[in-house]
Amino acid sequence: MSSPHSGSDTDSDQSQSGSEPVRHSDLSDSIFRSYLEFTGRSSATNTDLSKIQSFLTSSSSGALSCLICLERIRPAHPTWSCTSVCFSVFHLICIQSWARQASDSSALRASTRLPISAQKAAEVSLWNCPKCRVEYPQSQIPKTYFCFCGKLENPPSDDPWVLPHSCGEVCNRPLNHSCGHHCLLLCHPGPCPSCPKLVKARCFCGSVQDVRRCGFKNFSCNNVCNKVLDCRVHCCSEICHQGPCPPCPVRAVYRCQCGKREEERQCCERLDFRCEEPCEKVLGCGQHKCSKGCHSEECGPCPFQGKRTCPCGKTVHEGLSCKASVPLCGATCSKMLSCGYHRCPERCHRGQCIVTCRTVVIKSCRCGSLKKEVPCHQDLTCERKCQRQRDCGRHACKRRCCDGDCPPCSEVCGRKLRCKNHKCPSPCHRGACAPCPVMVTIACLCGETHFEVPCGIEMDQKPPRCPKPCPITLLCRHGKNRKPHKCHYGACPPCRLLCEEEYPCGHKCKLRCHGPRPPPNPEFTLKPKKKKSLHQSECTPGSPCPPCPEHVWRSCVGQHVGVERMMVCSDKTLFSCENLCGNPLPCGNHFCTKTCHPLRNQSLPSVQQARSEPCEKCHIPCEKEREPACSHPCPLSCHPGDCPSCKVLVKRSCHCGSMVHVFECIYYNSLSEKEQMAARSCRGPCHRKLPYCNHLCPELCHPGQCSSPEKCSKKVTVRCACQSLKKEWLCHDVQAAYRNAGSDPKDISKNQFGHALIPCNSNCKSKLKVIDSELQLRRPKTVEVKEPDTDKHGPKRKKRRERVQEVTQISTLQKIVSNVKRFLLLVTVLLVLVAVSYYGYKGLLWLSDWMNEVEVKRQGRYPRI
């Protein structure tokens, strides 16, 4: 069971009465502790304590009011509580006044309507509770202020830990059903709960015994009852039940009590089964039959035997036969007629007397205004209406010819009660009307916490504080992380957390949460409006996050390093740093020489892409080094990536120089050095001459120097100095001979190779002279060699350059003019530099002032939070 929470009126009450002490708002734990320790918390316990809990909630919320005066009952006010049904609490003065008025009114009515004295009427007069209408004798009119349990007179009201109007001790009142146990709660308002003691109890049919709470000891075992019914023949077939068993429902054919008729009836009806025919059994006299109805007992003696009287009862006859009729006495009948005033005037007769009295008498009407002779059985009435005030004092008697004892007023009172919401439903009466019996329940929105107040003061009450969480689901992004709040009326409190919504730029909003709000609960009201609102409450949409106010360093449109500016993140203004662009061109080899401009980027918005400018196109020839490296330039213009393969044909001679090979550059350069040497070989004999002789290399075409040129094995004809003698030597022997002679074989010409290596003999000397003279004659004359004309065979560009470089004579005047021009040019350049520096400095100052103004305006537009 949830503990009660004080209502919103508690603070206002304490503020109004500053002299009253501060009171603890939750006393239910201390009141229920001893009871709950004994019983535990169960559904039955919660049901028993709900009435007491309602009283405690009303008391703690300041809603406890007197039904008579409709004023709030404060802790210091003396009170009285009904102990019968409703357990309502009243001001002691109010209930005393109410009881005296009710008892005096009751005594007055009793003394006027009953033949008793006023003192006796006052002693037996009753008064009733204003709410439950339970009657109390005059002796129980409260005279002293007692606590709820009735043990302590004038209980203290200054203890904040004790419930007002309570003694704070154990209640100890006898519990219901006279079980012999007493209440375990502390002194409390309202009815005592059921007895929590454990006792042995039997079910309704008595077949099962179990240990149960004394307050709930009556139970059903849910088996067949099997108790013997009143017929003493059959048993009860109902499930174990409370109270007497129902009549036996078994149907069978039974005889009536006289035995004349048989019918199918229930077993419970067989003892009372009587037919509608007379008995007609012959009596003991043998002459007459029984005139009684169907019966089972004896018929009895004949009624015409013994003493018999005449019809009027004045003459007695004895010894008459039952067959003989009693003779008439002839005297006047004199039996009292139905009017109760006159007797039968006829002579003794058989049968009934006349029904209506025909004696003429003088009668007055009931109101006494008319007298007339009429038959005794006839009532005399006049046509006038009574018009006298009834006992209610408000309505007149409307009966015709009333006899003075007017009947009580049968109309509904209908006066407006003190609550000003209802009318008195009682019959018309004198004095004050009873308090309005309606109790208004004031509850929180979910209905878990509630209390009752008398009708008429509900508009001054506020709903109680409920500890249950609010069931509304929050719509902002903090719905799951937000701390839950308690049940309430009206709109939920706003979210106090930071928004932290992420901008597209990556920053987070640092304002208070401004997301959507759920529709508000209805406001607290006891009387809903007659016209229902057509528009249902809707959720409040949230406001969007403002532009990102964070300051970030932003580069220029050309994305240059070192020229960033501090700007507001949401400000998308672009600026140029006026430097060269410097971004790589599409070729990937050169850089853009334009002034800083917006670059094209797919990630930028479409607006910025529309403002972007492409970098310049590269028209420079390709200058990349090819791979594999070659000496030919790329034929394409500057381009990204690798150059295409070089398809230029290159000529390479074989190693011996006898033939020329043609290769594609890419093919030749992709070969290794060894493969290149193999590809250049002509596969024929080497055509190179050996260094020490004039013979060719005997090997196949090969790279590098010929191997072992000094071991040439060719045959050489060797002659003597006069060339008369000759021999064939191997070439390497000839070379060895030259080396031995101290000369180098390389210096020997082809014609002289092998000459004079053999000494001449005697035959050769005579021929030597002849040969020398012939040799002298054979020598050619010295021819004057002309140097070639270089001018005729030189390149044209060189001739043109030599023509331009002709020396000209410069005059003195020309030198002076040239010096003056140089001075004026220098002065002009200095003036331009000074002007540019001055106006540039002024421009920088203006730009700084403008940027400061823009920053001030931006801060005024988006102030920092």
mmCIF file of N, CA, C and O in Angstrom, residues 520-523 528-538:
data_model
loop_
_atom_site.group_PDB
_atom_site.id
_atom_site.type_symbol
_atom_site.label_atom_id
_atom_site.label_comp_id
_atom_site.label_asym_id
_atom_site.label_seq_id
_atom_site.Cartn_x
_atom_site.Cartn_y
_atom_site.Cartn_z
ATOM 1 N N PRO A 520 -0.441 18.404 -23.194
ATOM 2 C CA PRO A 520 -0.583 18.518 -21.730
ATOM 3 C C PRO A 520 -1.773 17.725 -21.224
ATOM 4 O O PRO A 520 -2.751 17.472 -21.940
ATOM 5 N N ASN A 521 -1.672 17.307 -19.976
ATOM 6 C CA ASN A 521 -2.812 16.688 -19.309
ATOM 7 C C ASN A 521 -3.901 17.736 -19.085
ATOM 8 O O ASN A 521 -3.623 18.934 -19.025
ATOM 9 N N PRO A 522 -5.134 17.296 -18.935
ATOM 10 C CA PRO A 522 -6.185 18.285 -18.614
ATOM 11 C C PRO A 522 -5.945 18.907 -17.249
ATOM 12 O O PRO A 522 -5.411 18.267 -16.342
ATOM 13 N N GLU A 523 -6.332 20.152 -17.121
ATOM 14 C CA GLU A 523 -6.183 20.838 -15.845
ATOM 15 C C GLU A 523 -7.170 20.257 -14.825
ATOM 16 O O GLU A 523 -8.203 19.690 -15.176
ATOM 17 N N PRO A 528 -16.587 19.312 -15.300
ATOM 18 C CA PRO A 528 -16.151 19.542 -16.682
ATOM 19 C C PRO A 528 -17.086 20.486 -17.409
ATOM 20 O O PRO A 528 -18.262 20.617 -17.063
ATOM 21 N N LYS A 529 -16.533 21.154 -18.398
ATOM 22 C CA LYS A 529 -17.338 22.095 -19.165
ATOM 23 C C LYS A 529 -18.403 21.344 -19.955
ATOM 24 O O LYS A 529 -18.219 20.235 -20.413
ATOM 25 N N LYS A 530 -19.577 22.042 -20.093
ATOM 26 C CA LYS A 530 -20.670 21.403 -20.813
ATOM 27 C C LYS A 530 -20.334 21.250 -22.283
ATOM 28 O O LYS A 530 -20.623 20.237 -22.905
ATOM 29 N N LYS A 531 -19.719 22.272 -22.866
ATOM 30 C CA LYS A 531 -19.324 22.192 -24.265
ATOM 31 C C LYS A 531 -17.934 21.602 -24.355
ATOM 32 O O LYS A 531 -16.970 22.169 -23.868
ATOM 33 N N LYS A 532 -17.887 20.463 -24.980
ATOM 34 C CA LYS A 532 -16.589 19.808 -25.131
ATOM 35 C C LYS A 532 -15.797 20.521 -26.221
ATOM 36 O O LYS A 532 -16.337 20.887 -27.262
ATOM 37 N N SER A 533 -14.542 20.669 -25.975
ATOM 38 C CA SER A 533 -13.693 21.322 -26.971
ATOM 39 C C SER A 533 -13.550 20.424 -28.186
ATOM 40 O O SER A 533 -13.297 19.228 -28.075
ATOM 41 N N LEU A 534 -13.727 21.042 -29.341
ATOM 42 C CA LEU A 534 -13.647 20.269 -30.581
ATOM 43 C C LEU A 534 -12.216 19.900 -30.905
ATOM 44 O O LEU A 534 -11.950 18.871 -31.518
ATOM 45 N N HIS A 535 -11.277 20.752 -30.494
ATOM 46 C CA HIS A 535 -9.878 20.495 -30.819
ATOM 47 C C HIS A 535 -9.235 19.740 -29.669
ATOM 48 O O HIS A 535 -9.215 20.203 -28.538
ATOM 49 N N GLN A 536 -8.718 18.594 -29.980
ATOM 50 C CA GLN A 536 -8.005 17.832 -28.958
ATOM 51 C C GLN A 536 -6.632 18.456 -28.733
ATOM 52 O O GLN A 536 -6.055 19.077 -29.623
ATOM 53 N N SER A 537 -6.155 18.281 -27.529
ATOM 54 C CA SER A 537 -4.843 18.833 -27.213
ATOM 55 C C SER A 537 -3.788 18.127 -28.043
ATOM 56 O O SER A 537 -3.767 16.903 -28.130
ATOM 57 N N GLU A 538 -2.944 18.927 -28.653
ATOM 58 C CA GLU A 538 -1.901 18.386 -29.511
ATOM 59 C C GLU A 538 -0.553 18.689 -28.901
ATOM 60 O O GLU A 538 -0.397 19.558 -28.055
#
